[in-house]
CSV table of C-alpha atoms in Angstrom, one decimal:
chain,number,residue,atom,x,y,z
A,1,ASP,CA,-30.2,47.2,-19.7
A,2,THR,CA,-27.8,49.0,-22.0
A,3,ASP,CA,-27.1,51.6,-19.7
A,4,ARG,CA,-26.6,49.2,-16.8
A,5,SER,CA,-24.0,46.8,-19.3
A,6,ARG,CA,-22.0,49.9,-19.6
A,7,GLY,CA,-22.3,50.4,-15.9
A,8,LEU,CA,-21.2,47.1,-15.5
A,9,GLY,CA,-18.4,47.5,-18.0
A,10,ASP,CA,-17.1,50.9,-16.4
A,11,VAL,CA,-16.9,49.1,-13.3
A,12,TYR,CA,-14.9,45.9,-14.6
A,13,LYS,CA,-12.5,48.2,-16.5
A,14,ARG,CA,-11.9,49.8,-13.0
A,15,GLN,CA,-10.8,46.8,-11.5
A,16,GLU,CA,-7.5,46.6,-13.0
A,17,GLN,CA,-6.5,49.9,-11.5
A,18,TYR,CA,-8.5,49.7,-8.3
A,19,GLY,CA,-9.1,45.9,-7.5
A,20,TYR,CA,-12.3,43.9,-6.3
A,21,GLN,CA,-11.3,43.1,-3.0
A,22,PHE,CA,-13.7,45.8,-1.7
A,23,LEU,CA,-16.4,44.3,-3.5
A,24,ASP,CA,-19.4,42.0,-1.6
A,25,LYS,CA,-20.0,38.5,-2.7
A,26,GLN,CA,-23.1,39.3,-5.1
A,27,GLN,CA,-21.4,42.6,-6.4
A,28,LEU,CA,-18.2,40.5,-7.5
A,29,CYS,CA,-20.3,37.9,-8.8
A,30,THR,CA,-22.8,40.4,-11.0
A,31,ILE,CA,-19.1,41.8,-12.4
A,32,CYS,CA,-18.3,38.5,-13.0
A,33,LEU,CA,-21.2,36.9,-15.2
A,34,TYR,CA,-21.2,40.5,-17.1
A,35,ALA,CA,-17.4,39.9,-18.1
A,36,LEU,CA,-18.2,36.1,-18.7
A,37,THR,CA,-21.2,36.9,-21.4
A,38,THR,CA,-18.8,40.1,-22.9
A,39,LEU,CA,-15.2,38.4,-23.3
A,40,SER,CA,-17.1,35.0,-24.2
A,41,ALA,CA,-14.2,32.3,-24.1
A,42,ARG,CA,-11.1,34.6,-24.1
A,43,ARG,CA,-9.2,34.7,-21.8
A,44,SER,CA,-8.6,37.8,-19.2
A,45,GLU,CA,-6.1,36.9,-16.6
A,46,LEU,CA,-8.1,39.8,-14.5
A,47,LEU,CA,-11.0,37.8,-15.1
A,48,VAL,CA,-9.7,34.4,-13.9
A,49,GLU,CA,-8.1,36.3,-10.5
A,50,MET,CA,-11.6,37.8,-10.1
A,51,CYS,CA,-13.8,34.4,-10.7
A,52,GLU,CA,-11.0,32.4,-8.3
A,53,TYR,CA,-11.7,35.2,-5.7
A,54,ALA,CA,-15.3,34.6,-5.6
A,55,PHE,CA,-15.2,31.0,-5.7
A,56,SER,CA,-12.6,31.0,-2.9
A,57,ARG,CA,-15.4,33.1,-1.4
A,58,GLY,CA,-18.3,30.7,-1.7
A,59,GLU,CA,-19.6,31.7,-5.0
A,60,GLU,CA,-20.4,28.5,-7.1
A,61,ASN,CA,-22.0,29.5,-10.3
A,62,SER,CA,-21.5,27.2,-12.8
A,63,GLU,CA,-20.3,29.8,-15.5
A,64,ILE,CA,-18.0,30.9,-13.1
A,65,VAL,CA,-16.7,27.1,-12.6
A,66,ALA,CA,-16.6,26.0,-16.0
A,67,TYR,CA,-14.3,29.4,-16.8
A,68,LEU,CA,-11.8,28.4,-13.9
A,69,GLN,CA,-11.8,25.3,-15.2
A,70,ARG,CA,-10.7,26.4,-18.5
A,71,TYR,CA,-8.4,28.8,-17.7
A,72,PHE,CA,-7.5,28.9,-13.8
A,73,HIS,CA,-4.2,26.7,-13.1
A,74,GLY,CA,-3.7,26.7,-9.0
A,75,THR,CA,-2.4,24.4,-6.3
A,76,LYS,CA,-3.8,21.0,-6.1
A,77,GLU,CA,-6.0,21.7,-3.3
A,78,GLU,CA,-7.6,24.3,-5.2
A,79,MET,CA,-7.8,22.5,-8.7
A,80,LEU,CA,-9.8,19.7,-6.5
A,81,ALA,CA,-11.9,22.2,-5.1
A,82,ILE,CA,-13.3,23.5,-8.8
A,83,PHE,CA,-13.1,19.9,-9.6
A,84,GLU,CA,-15.8,19.2,-6.9
A,85,ALA,CA,-17.7,22.3,-7.6
A,86,GLY,CA,-18.3,21.1,-11.2
A,87,ASN,CA,-19.1,17.6,-10.8
A,88,LYS,CA,-21.7,18.5,-8.5
A,89,GLY,CA,-23.5,20.1,-11.3
A,90,GLY,CA,-22.6,17.5,-13.5
A,91,MET,CA,-19.9,18.9,-15.4
A,92,TYR,CA,-16.6,17.6,-17.2
A,93,ASP,CA,-13.7,19.1,-18.9
A,94,ARG,CA,-11.6,16.5,-20.0
A,95,ILE,CA,-8.4,19.0,-20.3
A,96,PHE,CA,-8.9,20.3,-16.6
A,97,VAL,CA,-9.6,17.0,-15.2
A,98,GLU,CA,-5.7,15.9,-17.1
A,99,SER,CA,-4.4,19.2,-15.7
A,100,VAL,CA,-5.8,18.2,-12.2
A,101,LEU,CA,-4.0,14.7,-12.4
A,102,LYS,CA,-1.3,16.3,-13.5
A,103,ALA,CA,-1.3,19.0,-10.4
A,104,CYS,CA,-1.6,15.7,-8.0
A,105,ILE,CA,1.4,13.8,-9.7
A,106,ALA,CA,3.6,17.1,-9.0
A,107,ASP,CA,2.3,17.5,-5.4
A,108,GLY,CA,2.0,13.9,-4.7
A,109,VAL,CA,-0.9,12.0,-3.9
A,110,ASP,CA,-2.9,11.3,-0.6
A,111,GLY,CA,-6.0,9.5,-1.4
A,112,THR,CA,-8.1,12.5,-1.6
A,113,GLU,CA,-7.9,13.1,-5.3
A,114,PHE,CA,-9.3,9.5,-6.0
A,115,LYS,CA,-12.2,10.8,-7.2
A,116,VAL,CA,-11.2,12.8,-9.9
A,117,PHE,CA,-8.6,9.5,-11.0
A,118,SER,CA,-11.8,7.8,-10.7
A,119,THR,CA,-13.9,9.9,-12.9
A,120,TYR,CA,-11.1,10.2,-15.9
A,121,ILE,CA,-10.7,6.1,-16.1
A,122,GLN,CA,-14.3,5.4,-16.7
A,123,GLN,CA,-14.3,8.1,-19.9
A,124,VAL,CA,-13.6,7.0,-23.1
A,125,GLN,CA,-11.2,9.5,-24.2
A,126,THR,CA,-8.0,9.2,-21.9
A,127,ASP,CA,-4.4,9.3,-21.9
A,128,THR,CA,-3.2,6.6,-21.0
A,129,ALA,CA,0.6,7.6,-19.9
A,130,LEU,CA,-1.3,9.7,-17.8
A,131,ILE,CA,-3.2,6.9,-16.3
A,132,ASP,CA,0.0,4.9,-15.5
A,133,ALA,CA,1.6,8.0,-14.0
A,134,MET,CA,-1.0,8.0,-11.6
A,135,LEU,CA,-1.0,4.3,-10.4
A,136,VAL,CA,2.7,4.2,-10.5
A,137,GLU,CA,1.8,7.2,-7.8
A,138,TYR,CA,-0.7,5.5,-5.9
A,139,VAL,CA,1.1,2.2,-6.1
A,140,ASN,CA,3.8,4.1,-4.1
A,141,PHE,CA,1.4,6.0,-1.5
A,142,ALA,CA,-0.5,2.6,-0.8
A,143,TYR,CA,2.5,0.7,-0.2
A,144,GLU,CA,4.8,3.5,1.6
A,145,GLN,CA,1.5,4.5,3.8
A,146,ASP,CA,0.2,1.6,3.9
A,147,GLN,CA,-3.0,2.5,3.1
A,148,ILE,CA,-6.5,0.7,1.6
A,149,LEU,CA,-7.8,2.4,-2.0
A,150,PRO,CA,-10.9,1.5,-3.4
A,151,GLU,CA,-11.0,-1.5,-5.4
A,152,GLU,CA,-10.7,0.2,-8.7
A,153,PHE,CA,-7.3,1.0,-8.1
A,154,TYR,CA,-6.6,-2.8,-7.4
A,155,GLU,CA,-8.5,-3.7,-10.6
A,156,LEU,CA,-6.1,-1.4,-12.5
A,157,ILE,CA,-3.1,-3.8,-11.0
A,158,GLY,CA,-4.8,-6.5,-11.9
A,159,LYS,CA,-5.0,-5.4,-15.5
A,160,LYS,CA,-1.4,-4.8,-15.7
A,161,ILE,CA,-0.6,-8.2,-14.2
A,162,ASP,CA,-3.2,-10.0,-16.9
A,163,ILE,CA,-0.4,-8.3,-19.3
A,164,GLY,CA,3.2,-9.7,-17.3
A,165,LYS,CA,3.2,-6.5,-15.5
A,166,MET,CA,5.0,-8.3,-12.4
A,167,ASP,CA,6.5,-6.1,-10.4
A,168,TRP,CA,6.9,-7.1,-6.8
A,169,MET,CA,4.5,-4.1,-5.4
A,170,TYR,CA,2.2,-4.6,-7.7
A,171,GLN,CA,2.4,-8.7,-6.5
A,172,GLN,CA,2.3,-7.8,-3.0
A,173,LEU,CA,-0.5,-4.9,-2.9
A,174,TYR,CA,-2.9,-7.2,-4.9
A,175,LEU,CA,-2.5,-10.0,-2.8
A,176,ASP,CA,-2.7,-8.2,0.4
A,177,TYR,CA,-5.9,-6.7,-0.4
A,178,TYR,CA,-7.7,-9.7,-1.3
A,179,LYS,CA,-6.3,-12.0,1.3
A,180,ASP,CA,-9.5,-11.1,3.8
A,181,LYS,CA,-12.1,-11.7,0.6
A,182,LYS,CA,-11.0,-14.9,-0.4
A,183,GLU,CA,-14.4,-16.5,0.2
A,184,ASN,CA,-16.0,-13.9,-2.3
A,185,LEU,CA,-13.1,-14.2,-5.1
A,186,SER,CA,-14.6,-14.1,-8.9
A,187,ASP,CA,-13.0,-16.0,-11.2
A,188,ARG,CA,-10.8,-13.6,-12.4
A,189,CYS,CA,-9.2,-12.7,-9.4
A,190,LYS,CA,-8.4,-16.4,-8.8
A,191,GLY,CA,-6.8,-16.9,-12.1
A,192,ARG,CA,-4.6,-13.8,-11.4
A,193,ILE,CA,-3.4,-15.0,-7.7
A,194,GLU,CA,-2.7,-18.3,-10.0
A,195,LYS,CA,-0.1,-16.6,-12.4
A,196,ILE,CA,1.2,-14.4,-9.4
A,197,LYS,CA,2.0,-18.1,-8.0
A,198,ASP,CA,3.1,-19.5,-11.0
A,199,HIS,CA,5.5,-16.1,-11.1
A,200,GLN,CA,7.1,-16.7,-7.8
A,201,VAL,CA,7.2,-20.3,-8.0
A,202,VAL,CA,8.9,-20.9,-11.5
A,203,GLN,CA,10.6,-17.7,-12.2
A,204,THR,CA,11.8,-16.3,-9.6
A,205,ASP,CA,13.6,-17.6,-6.2
A,206,HIS,CA,11.2,-16.0,-3.4
A,207,VAL,CA,7.9,-15.7,-2.5
A,208,LEU,CA,6.2,-13.3,-0.7
A,209,PRO,CA,4.6,-14.4,2.8
A,210,VAL,CA,1.1,-13.3,2.1
A,211,LEU,CA,1.1,-15.8,-0.6
A,212,PHE,CA,0.3,-18.5,1.7
A,213,GLN,CA,-3.0,-16.9,2.7
A,214,TYR,CA,-3.9,-18.3,-0.3
A,215,LEU,CA,-3.7,-22.2,0.3
A,216,ASP,CA,-7.3,-22.7,0.5
A,217,VAL,CA,-7.5,-21.1,-2.6
A,218,ILE,CA,-4.0,-22.4,-4.4
A,219,LYS,CA,-2.2,-25.4,-3.9
A,220,LEU,CA,1.9,-24.5,-3.6
A,221,PRO,CA,4.4,-27.0,-3.7
A,222,LYS,CA,5.3,-29.4,-0.3
A,223,TYR,CA,8.7,-27.9,-0.4
A,224,LEU,CA,7.9,-24.5,-0.1
A,225,CYS,CA,5.3,-24.9,2.8
A,226,ALA,CA,8.2,-26.7,4.6
A,227,ARG,CA,10.0,-23.3,4.3
A,228,THR,CA,10.0,-21.0,7.9
A,229,PHE,CA,9.5,-17.4,6.5
A,230,ILE,CA,11.2,-14.5,8.6
A,231,GLU,CA,10.2,-10.7,8.1
A,232,PHE,CA,11.9,-7.7,9.2
A,233,ARG,CA,11.2,-4.5,8.4
A,234,ALA,CA,13.7,-1.4,8.2
A,235,LYS,CA,15.1,1.2,6.2
A,236,SER,CA,15.8,0.5,2.5
A,237,GLY,CA,19.0,-0.7,0.9
A,238,GLN,CA,20.4,-1.9,4.1
A,239,THR,CA,22.2,-5.2,5.0
A,240,VAL,CA,20.3,-7.1,7.0
A,241,ILE,CA,20.9,-10.1,8.9
A,242,PHE,CA,19.1,-13.0,10.9
A,243,HIS,CA,20.8,-14.8,13.3
A,244,PHE,CA,19.5,-18.3,14.7
A,245,MET,CA,20.8,-20.8,17.6
A,246,ASP,CA,20.6,-24.8,17.0
A,247,GLY,CA,19.0,-25.9,20.3
A,248,THR,CA,21.1,-28.9,20.3
A,249,SER,CA,24.8,-27.3,19.5
A,250,ALA,CA,24.1,-24.0,20.4
A,251,ALA,CA,26.0,-23.3,17.5
A,252,TRP,CA,24.6,-19.6,16.0
A,253,LYS,CA,23.9,-19.3,12.3
A,254,GLU,CA,23.5,-16.5,9.9
A,255,GLU,CA,22.1,-15.5,7.0
A,256,VAL,CA,21.5,-12.1,4.4
A,257,MET,CA,17.9,-10.9,4.4
A,258,LYS,CA,16.2,-10.6,0.7
A,259,GLU,CA,15.1,-6.9,0.0
A,260,LEU,CA,11.9,-7.9,-1.7
A,261,LEU,CA,10.1,-4.8,-1.5
A,262,PRO,CA,11.7,-1.1,-0.4
A,263,GLY,CA,12.2,-1.6,3.4
A,264,TYR,CA,10.9,-5.2,3.5
A,265,TYR,CA,13.6,-7.8,4.3
A,266,VAL,CA,12.5,-11.8,4.0
A,267,PHE,CA,14.8,-14.8,4.9
A,268,SER,CA,13.1,-18.5,4.0
A,269,ALA,CA,14.8,-21.7,4.5
A,270,SER,CA,14.0,-25.3,6.0
A,271,ILE,CA,14.6,-24.8,9.6
A,272,PHE,CA,14.1,-27.7,12.2
A,273,ASP,CA,12.2,-27.2,15.1
A,274,HIS,CA,15.7,-27.7,17.1
A,275,GLU,CA,17.1,-25.1,14.8
A,276,LEU,CA,15.5,-22.3,15.9
A,277,ASN,CA,15.7,-22.6,19.1
A,278,ASP,CA,16.5,-18.7,19.7
A,279,HIS,CA,16.8,-15.9,17.2
A,280,TYR,CA,17.3,-12.2,16.4
A,281,VAL,CA,18.2,-9.5,13.8
A,282,THR,CA,20.7,-7.4,12.9
A,283,ILE,CA,21.7,-4.3,10.9
A,284,GLU,CA,24.9,-3.7,9.2
A,285,GLY,CA,26.8,-0.9,11.3
A,286,GLU,CA,24.5,-1.4,14.1
A,287,GLU,CA,24.8,-3.2,17.4
A,288,ARG,CA,21.5,-3.5,18.3
A,289,ARG,CA,20.0,-6.9,18.3
A,290,TYR,CA,16.1,-6.8,17.0
A,291,ARG,CA,13.8,-9.5,18.7
A,292,ASP,CA,10.1,-8.3,18.6
A,293,GLN,CA,9.9,-6.8,15.7
A,294,VAL,CA,11.0,-10.2,14.1
A,295,VAL,CA,8.3,-12.0,12.4
A,296,VAL,CA,8.4,-15.6,12.0
A,297,THR,CA,5.8,-17.9,10.3
A,298,ASP,CA,5.6,-21.7,9.2
A,299,HIS,CA,3.1,-23.3,7.1
A,300,LEU,CA,4.4,-27.1,8.2
A,301,LYS,CA,0.6,-28.4,8.4
A,302,TYR,CA,0.7,-28.1,4.9
A,303,CYS,CA,2.8,-30.5,4.1
A,304,LYS,CA,2.4,-33.5,5.3
A,305,GLY,CA,4.0,-36.4,3.9
A,306,SER,CA,7.1,-34.7,2.7
A,307,ARG,CA,10.4,-36.2,4.0
A,308,PHE,CA,11.3,-32.9,5.8
A,309,TYR,CA,8.2,-33.1,7.5
A,310,GLU,CA,8.6,-36.9,8.7
A,311,LEU,CA,11.8,-36.0,9.6
A,312,ASN,CA,11.1,-32.6,11.5
A,313,GLU,CA,8.8,-34.9,13.2
A,314,LEU,CA,11.2,-37.7,14.0
A,315,ILE,CA,13.9,-35.4,15.7
A,316,ARG,CA,10.8,-33.4,17.5
A,317,HIS,CA,9.4,-36.5,19.7
A,318,GLN,CA,13.0,-38.0,19.6
A,319,GLN,CA,13.1,-34.4,21.9
A,320,ASP,CA,10.2,-35.2,24.1
A,321,GLY,CA,11.5,-38.8,24.6
A,322,LYS,CA,14.6,-37.5,26.0
A,323,LEU,CA,12.9,-35.0,28.0
A,324,GLN,CA,10.3,-37.8,29.2
A,325,MET,CA,13.3,-39.5,30.2
A,326,MET,CA,14.9,-36.1,32.2
A,327,MET,CA,11.6,-36.0,34.2
A,328,GLU,CA,11.2,-39.6,34.9
A,329,GLU,CA,14.5,-39.7,36.6
A,330,TYR,CA,13.8,-36.2,38.5
A,331,ALA,CA,10.8,-38.0,39.7
A,332,ALA,CA,12.5,-41.0,40.9
A,333,LYS,CA,15.9,-39.0,42.5
A,334,THR,CA,12.8,-36.9,44.4
A,335,MET,CA,11.2,-40.1,45.8
A,336,MET,CA,14.6,-41.4,47.2
A,337,VAL,CA,15.3,-38.2,48.9
A,338,GLN,CA,11.7,-38.2,50.8
A,339,PHE,CA,12.3,-41.7,51.1
A,340,ILE,CA,16.0,-41.4,52.6
A,341,LYS,CA,15.4,-37.8,54.5
A,342,PRO,CA,13.3,-39.2,57.8
A,343,MET,CA,15.6,-41.8,57.7
A,344,THR,CA,18.9,-39.7,58.1
A,345,GLU,CA,17.2,-37.0,60.1
A,346,GLU,CA,16.7,-39.8,63.2
């Protein structure tokens, strides 16, 4: 054993001079394990490189993985692979996991690293600032890429809402995630949605249209339900204008839309049926008129009894009456023509 150890020691020393790429997987693993035993917890740049090379060739020995978790700093993908290998063996190193998360922040998140984040937030000892930084990354990723993340993410957003963090993006993501789970909402979720509603209705001049999908869970003022909501998506930072035509006077009106979220523009107003005979959106500096991309929704059925609802119904039925009169006049003229034509032909 002494001779073997001496021999392995000589081989290890020669790696720095001649390299280790010519070794097969088993030889490389044997030399790495010898060096790990000899060096104990000390750092060696050569050994880090050899262990990483062995790992990249499929060697997931727990001692090699533990050494890499302690000393290796690579790309996000490399760090995630080392985390996964350690996780399979029940290994957890807080400092390493934090370095992985920092690498994810530097390179940008894409959802593949969420398991690392999930593992971290379940620990007793964590860095709150790091968790917040990761949350910001995931909020931007989920919104910009229109991605659905595990429920743990939305629970973190909910905790921010609990303490009064009412960023528009927090509200949008939270409401958008739970809108299809309304039948099984917990009391905690319902309380947060009520808090979002109160914030939007009382403290701001705008309401996110997705809030109306909770009308069977929460109660909104009738004046809000009387509004027609216009939604449009475009590049952020532009002046977006909504144009709509009054069917009675044929006069066009225009309103500047509000950018509630990056690239998400909204306009809302109490608009009578005849005032929305035609519509389109323009972007300042462009000649194009956008029609198909414009989303128009109303919730009039929820504001029955309001003055606007009654007036809108009155106007609509008046128009129906005029249409009925025109149809009756046309039918009468048709009958007269059919009656007179045979006589004139004779």
